Amino acid sequence: MYKQDKVKGDYAALGCMSNFSFLRGASHPHELIETAAAGGWSSCGIADYHTISGLVRAHQSAIEQSVKLLCGARLIIDCSEQIEQSEQPIEKDRIEVIIYAANRAGYESLCQLLSRVNMALAHIPAIKRAANLYIHVSELARLSQDVFVIIEAPELIKNHVAGQCQQIQKFVTAPLLLGSAIYRDGNDKKRLKYVSGLAARLGLGFVALAAPLYHHPSRRPLADVLYCIRTKQTLATAGRGLSRNAERHLIKTSEYTRLWSEYPEAIMAASQLAQACTFSLSQLSYEYPEEIVPNGRSVMDELIYQTWQGAERRYPDGIPDEVDGYLKKELALIAKLNYAPYFLTVFDIVRFARSRNILCQGRGSAANSAVCYCLDITAVAC
Amino acid sequence: MSSSNSEFIYIWFYDLPVRLACHQQGWQLDATVAIYHIVNTRHIICYASHTAKQAGILIDMSVADAQAILPTCHFRCYDDIAVKNWLSRVGQWAWRYTPLTGIDSESLGIWMNVTGATHLVGGIATMCDALQIEFNQISVSAQIAAASTYGAAWAFAHFSEFVARPSLQQNRPVIMCDERAILRQKLQPLPVAALRISADIEAGLRQAGLEQIYQLSPISAISLTTRFGSELVRRLGQIIGDVSELQKPLIVPTPLMASKNYLTPLLGVEAIQKMIADLVHLICIQLAQRHLVTRYLVIAVQRVDSTIIRRTISLSRPSRSEALLHRLTAHIAADIDVEFGIEHSWIEAKKLSAGLPVNQAFDSSLYKDDSKDTLIDYLTARLGHNKVRQLQPIDSWQPESAQRVDPAQQTIRQLHTHASNRLPYWQSQDHSEISDNINLISFSARPLSLLTPAVPVDVIALLPDHPPSMIRCRKQNWQIYQATGPERIGPSWWLQSTQTNKYTNNSKYSDKTRDYYWLETQSGERLWVYREGLTERGESVEWFLHGFFA
């Protein structure tokens, strides 16, 4: 059962949409992250429509704000029976899912799915894509098991929602949850009761979604204007397509727990999901190809060995103290920046060129270094 | 009609859109005005006054660029309807010269086929001069051209500067009603655009270096057709008169009316009732003969003292049913003060539309909801257009602006013209598979009666958003038995500034967010109350009763 202290300070804002959800989201990713940090959220799950491009900015901000960023995307799913994609699925067949990558494999699988979807629809102009992008439910079968898939219950629920969930259940192998946001439309209690019941009936986890479209209530006008642009209407004619209130902002965790007080297990599910997502964009830094090193030495050891060998060649009368100092300092820096493989690669190239009498000259920002001089990459002593 | 002795006059009103805009807005005639049209969401200038052109505004420039060049310039959207209306009025005015006139709204002109009518005013030259004087008097710029074909008249009017004339006066009529050989000669120096060809053909000709009509004459029709399509050759034939061309003339509207004269003045309500019934009978026969239905009837009587009294009847949906019209006109007789009697009366049907005879017995379901419309017509005829009103839904979150009270006939008419809007919005989202689309969570209910303005109430409720447990309104106390909500409705932010400026007197517009609750009292009333102001944003809180459910 729910324990207050167990979730305290460990809240996950799932289903956030940034302005990378073209013509839907009304806040920058960093604004969402900053608001999340100020509002007491420990994790923030950005999931934009059919893209992960907002994650880079969110990631930078998340590091500054020490908020955990969950990497995900939001997809509109066409649950119709036939595989051939029709021009636009009828309203009955549409449902939205949010996918979060649990680890790197999951992230790869999500990216592959997004690439497939976006390339298949590349011929549609961006503005039309914003309104109509959707994928057939069978595509979800391509996802690996290293993701979390959350079905978002729509604001207006008709009884075919259950069928849609079952349809998705058929294709998804990864952990599948059913989530709902709070819309403040007077039916929240009714909706949460229905959705939690449906989740129990289908054997899905029930999860609390924050699903904000903007970070602060003052962005409601912008969200309304974006809706008008997307649907080619004016504020005067859009009617109830516009938002009824400014509640689609990122609320504080105190408000969140109050609104979800009847469903503590949904809050728990959200924070457990956040904990299970270990993937971070930091894991995606550039990896230098492995350098072949003789004698079982490490790459750095090999560089140190070659450098001192070269130094003895360059200075047959003994290494001057000044050069000795430079070399030690530079080697320490190379070790810190993990550049040793690159130096060795250039060293190999130069050695090969010299063996064939090919004229070569080292250049670049490291050209005046003592290490390069000792490795014969450059001919100018510093 | 052989083209050799035909005579056409074409009048080109080259600055008409600018003139109309100045006239509508009350600007000076030398004001800097630019008229734009919208091409794929871009605003492109299509006409500009000569002062604007002098200031550097060019045709086909975007409005943004023009605003940068001349910020004081007036910009108006091209008003197609106004131009068409003006041209058709001028076209009808021109019936004084010839019965065959027509409008050409695309190139801002009217045409007159004056064949056989010129001798009445003393020849074509005199007629053109007379027209010119008429337009000068009302200070409308017009370029008049007369020629023996429609195409040539059009060409000379639009490209009068290419015509060699004895006196190089601007705006003088060009008259070229000559033999075909001479006409052909006169057309030679005109640019190819004078052929009324589409823009892409013109561009194609330009690419080929063919800019004037004489350059086309050595080329055979076959090679022109192969290269540029049949339109070019057809236009070449039309401008010379080798190919006949039909223009749609303005049609003289014939009023649909019936009248009766009386040798001895009519007196007494019964006689007048009989008279109206006769008139209605006559007009219904005419309507049935022409397969027309009407939405508007004018009944007029002329008294012995020559005073004319008119009464009108309007219908919510077009009809020619005699029984219906009898009912709607029944009250008129008592309404007319005949004094010394009526000597002449007539009836006229307006707002006509095509109505094929229908067999009522064949599909009576189509006429099921006639009864309500008929009742509304009947009440409107008795009480007046604005007296019978009906609520109409409006798509809005704001409860106050989610409905409008419109004249009932207008509402019905809208429902009939837009068949898809026939149902109110809460029913309109119907789907084919009804059994599969039961709404589990839909839009929240709205009360049947709404209080305007909302009544302030005293409430006992927990903050921040718990429903009230007790309400006191005026002197009544209600214990709340059951409550649902809240539905949070924010203000229509885009109305805030204008609304507070314009309507400060009649409605206090609130820009606070409201939380609506559905309450059921111990005694069974079902109330709709709201709390204005959000405590979490530090706003003061007030409670109001806004409506009742049945």
PDB file of C-alpha atoms in Angstrom, chain A residues 114-224:
ATOM      1  CA  LEU A 114      10.388   7.348 -35.215  1.00  0.00           C
ATOM      2  CA  SER A 115      12.688   7.329 -38.252  1.00  0.00           C
ATOM      3  CA  ARG A 116      10.457   4.803 -39.968  1.00  0.00           C
ATOM      4  CA  VAL A 117       7.351   6.830 -39.279  1.00  0.00           C
ATOM      5  CA  ASN A 118       8.815  10.160 -40.274  1.00  0.00           C
ATOM      6  CA  MET A 119      10.455   8.843 -43.434  1.00  0.00           C
ATOM      7  CA  ALA A 120       7.265   7.142 -44.521  1.00  0.00           C
ATOM      8  CA  LEU A 121       5.462  10.461 -44.202  1.00  0.00           C
ATOM      9  CA  ALA A 122       8.288  12.661 -45.518  1.00  0.00           C
ATOM     10  CA  HIS A 123       6.266  13.626 -48.576  1.00  0.00           C
ATOM     11  CA  ILE A 124       3.607  15.331 -46.435  1.00  0.00           C
ATOM     12  CA  PRO A 125       4.366  19.022 -45.737  1.00  0.00           C
ATOM     13  CA  ALA A 126       5.361  19.736 -42.148  1.00  0.00           C
ATOM     14  CA  ILE A 127       2.249  21.722 -41.309  1.00  0.00           C
ATOM     15  CA  LYS A 128      -0.023  18.918 -42.443  1.00  0.00           C
ATOM     16  CA  ARG A 129       2.102  16.383 -40.640  1.00  0.00           C
ATOM     17  CA  ALA A 130       1.622  18.300 -37.419  1.00  0.00           C
ATOM     18  CA  ALA A 131      -2.096  17.694 -37.658  1.00  0.00           C
ATOM     19  CA  ASN A 132      -2.232  14.245 -39.191  1.00  0.00           C
ATOM     20  CA  LEU A 133       0.823  12.245 -38.297  1.00  0.00           C
ATOM     21  CA  TYR A 134      -0.115   8.844 -37.036  1.00  0.00           C
ATOM     22  CA  ILE A 135       1.126   5.280 -37.274  1.00  0.00           C
ATOM     23  CA  HIS A 136      -0.681   2.021 -37.487  1.00  0.00           C
ATOM     24  CA  VAL A 137      -0.847   0.027 -34.289  1.00  0.00           C
ATOM     25  CA  SER A 138       1.054  -2.895 -35.820  1.00  0.00           C
ATOM     26  CA  GLU A 139       4.192  -0.723 -36.053  1.00  0.00           C
ATOM     27  CA  LEU A 140       4.406  -0.856 -32.265  1.00  0.00           C
ATOM     28  CA  ALA A 141       5.464  -4.490 -32.560  1.00  0.00           C
ATOM     29  CA  ARG A 142       8.865  -3.233 -33.729  1.00  0.00           C
ATOM     30  CA  LEU A 143       9.625  -1.748 -30.326  1.00  0.00           C
ATOM     31  CA  SER A 144      12.024  -3.666 -28.128  1.00  0.00           C
ATOM     32  CA  GLN A 145      11.184  -4.598 -24.569  1.00  0.00           C
ATOM     33  CA  ASP A 146      13.413  -1.863 -23.188  1.00  0.00           C
ATOM     34  CA  VAL A 147      10.767   0.838 -23.360  1.00  0.00           C
ATOM     35  CA  PHE A 148       7.683   1.770 -21.389  1.00  0.00           C
ATOM     36  CA  VAL A 149       4.526   2.344 -23.386  1.00  0.00           C
ATOM     37  CA  ILE A 150       1.809   4.447 -21.778  1.00  0.00           C
ATOM     38  CA  ILE A 151      -1.598   4.672 -23.396  1.00  0.00           C
ATOM     39  CA  GLU A 152      -3.067   8.097 -22.721  1.00  0.00           C
ATOM     40  CA  ALA A 153      -6.795   8.031 -22.052  1.00  0.00           C
ATOM     41  CA  PRO A 154      -8.413  10.797 -24.133  1.00  0.00           C
ATOM     42  CA  GLU A 155     -10.320  13.700 -22.595  1.00  0.00           C
ATOM     43  CA  LEU A 156     -13.646  12.519 -23.972  1.00  0.00           C
ATOM     44  CA  ILE A 157     -13.961   8.793 -23.483  1.00  0.00           C
ATOM     45  CA  LYS A 158     -16.150   6.610 -25.615  1.00  0.00           C
ATOM     46  CA  ASN A 159     -16.546   2.929 -25.052  1.00  0.00           C
ATOM     47  CA  HIS A 160     -14.268   1.908 -27.905  1.00  0.00           C
ATOM     48  CA  VAL A 161     -11.285   2.973 -25.779  1.00  0.00           C
ATOM     49  CA  ALA A 162     -11.189  -0.510 -24.263  1.00  0.00           C
ATOM     50  CA  GLY A 163     -10.966  -2.057 -27.721  1.00  0.00           C
ATOM     51  CA  GLN A 164      -8.161   0.296 -28.664  1.00  0.00           C
ATOM     52  CA  CYS A 165      -6.194  -0.666 -25.557  1.00  0.00           C
ATOM     53  CA  GLN A 166      -6.653  -4.352 -26.324  1.00  0.00           C
ATOM     54  CA  GLN A 167      -5.509  -3.752 -29.878  1.00  0.00           C
ATOM     55  CA  ILE A 168      -2.338  -2.080 -28.593  1.00  0.00           C
ATOM     56  CA  GLN A 169      -1.876  -4.840 -26.019  1.00  0.00           C
ATOM     57  CA  LYS A 170      -1.748  -7.344 -28.865  1.00  0.00           C
ATOM     58  CA  PHE A 171       1.279  -5.706 -30.457  1.00  0.00           C
ATOM     59  CA  VAL A 172       3.343  -4.302 -27.603  1.00  0.00           C
ATOM     60  CA  THR A 173       5.845  -6.599 -25.912  1.00  0.00           C
ATOM     61  CA  ALA A 174       7.272  -3.919 -23.621  1.00  0.00           C
ATOM     62  CA  PRO A 175       5.683  -2.988 -20.270  1.00  0.00           C
ATOM     63  CA  LEU A 176       2.336  -1.350 -21.059  1.00  0.00           C
ATOM     64  CA  LEU A 177       0.554   1.135 -18.813  1.00  0.00           C
ATOM     65  CA  LEU A 178      -2.640   3.114 -19.028  1.00  0.00           C
ATOM     66  CA  GLY A 179      -2.481   6.733 -17.978  1.00  0.00           C
ATOM     67  CA  SER A 180      -4.733   9.706 -17.689  1.00  0.00           C
ATOM     68  CA  ALA A 181      -4.222  13.404 -17.188  1.00  0.00           C
ATOM     69  CA  ILE A 182      -6.376  15.744 -15.113  1.00  0.00           C
ATOM     70  CA  TYR A 183      -8.385  18.083 -17.313  1.00  0.00           C
ATOM     71  CA  ARG A 184     -10.484  19.937 -14.695  1.00  0.00           C
ATOM     72  CA  ASP A 185     -13.562  19.576 -16.834  1.00  0.00           C
ATOM     73  CA  GLY A 186     -15.826  18.430 -14.020  1.00  0.00           C
ATOM     74  CA  ASN A 187     -15.477  14.796 -15.029  1.00  0.00           C
ATOM     75  CA  ASP A 188     -12.065  14.086 -13.557  1.00  0.00           C
ATOM     76  CA  LYS A 189     -13.362  11.818 -10.805  1.00  0.00           C
ATOM     77  CA  LYS A 190     -15.536   9.918 -13.240  1.00  0.00           C
ATOM     78  CA  ARG A 191     -12.723   9.636 -15.742  1.00  0.00           C
ATOM     79  CA  LEU A 192     -10.094   8.447 -13.268  1.00  0.00           C
ATOM     80  CA  LYS A 193     -12.520   5.893 -11.907  1.00  0.00           C
ATOM     81  CA  TYR A 194     -13.253   4.565 -15.371  1.00  0.00           C
ATOM     82  CA  VAL A 195      -9.622   4.541 -16.508  1.00  0.00           C
ATOM     83  CA  SER A 196      -8.325   2.880 -13.345  1.00  0.00           C
ATOM     84  CA  GLY A 197     -11.078   0.286 -13.632  1.00  0.00           C
ATOM     85  CA  LEU A 198     -10.215  -0.305 -17.270  1.00  0.00           C
ATOM     86  CA  ALA A 199      -6.537  -0.684 -16.399  1.00  0.00           C
ATOM     87  CA  ALA A 200      -7.379  -3.259 -13.742  1.00  0.00           C
ATOM     88  CA  ARG A 201      -9.677  -5.100 -16.140  1.00  0.00           C
ATOM     89  CA  LEU A 202      -7.032  -5.296 -18.864  1.00  0.00           C
ATOM     90  CA  GLY A 203      -4.209  -6.026 -16.444  1.00  0.00           C
ATOM     91  CA  LEU A 204      -2.355  -2.820 -17.233  1.00  0.00           C
ATOM     92  CA  GLY A 205      -0.600  -0.569 -14.751  1.00  0.00           C
ATOM     93  CA  PHE A 206      -2.441   2.668 -14.012  1.00  0.00           C
ATOM     94  CA  VAL A 207      -0.175   5.702 -14.102  1.00  0.00           C
ATOM     95  CA  ALA A 208      -0.661   9.382 -13.325  1.00  0.00           C
ATOM     96  CA  LEU A 209       0.252  11.713 -16.158  1.00  0.00           C
ATOM     97  CA  ALA A 210       1.025  15.383 -15.777  1.00  0.00           C
ATOM     98  CA  ALA A 211       0.831  15.880 -19.572  1.00  0.00           C
ATOM     99  CA  PRO A 212       1.312  19.661 -19.617  1.00  0.00           C
ATOM    100  CA  LEU A 213       1.205  21.616 -22.871  1.00  0.00           C
ATOM    101  CA  TYR A 214       3.011  24.593 -21.343  1.00  0.00           C
ATOM    102  CA  HIS A 215       4.971  25.378 -18.227  1.00  0.00           C
ATOM    103  CA  HIS A 216       2.955  28.290 -16.840  1.00  0.00           C
ATOM    104  CA  PRO A 217      -0.731  29.314 -16.980  1.00  0.00           C
ATOM    105  CA  SER A 218       0.240  32.511 -18.801  1.00  0.00           C
ATOM    106  CA  ARG A 219       0.996  30.413 -21.907  1.00  0.00           C
ATOM    107  CA  ARG A 220      -2.640  29.487 -22.450  1.00  0.00           C
ATOM    108  CA  PRO A 221      -3.156  32.258 -25.057  1.00  0.00           C
ATOM    109  CA  LEU A 222      -0.176  30.969 -27.021  1.00  0.00           C
ATOM    110  CA  ALA A 223      -1.485  27.409 -26.909  1.00  0.00           C
ATOM    111  CA  ASP A 224      -4.876  28.647 -28.143  1.00  0.00           C
TER     112      ASP A 224
END
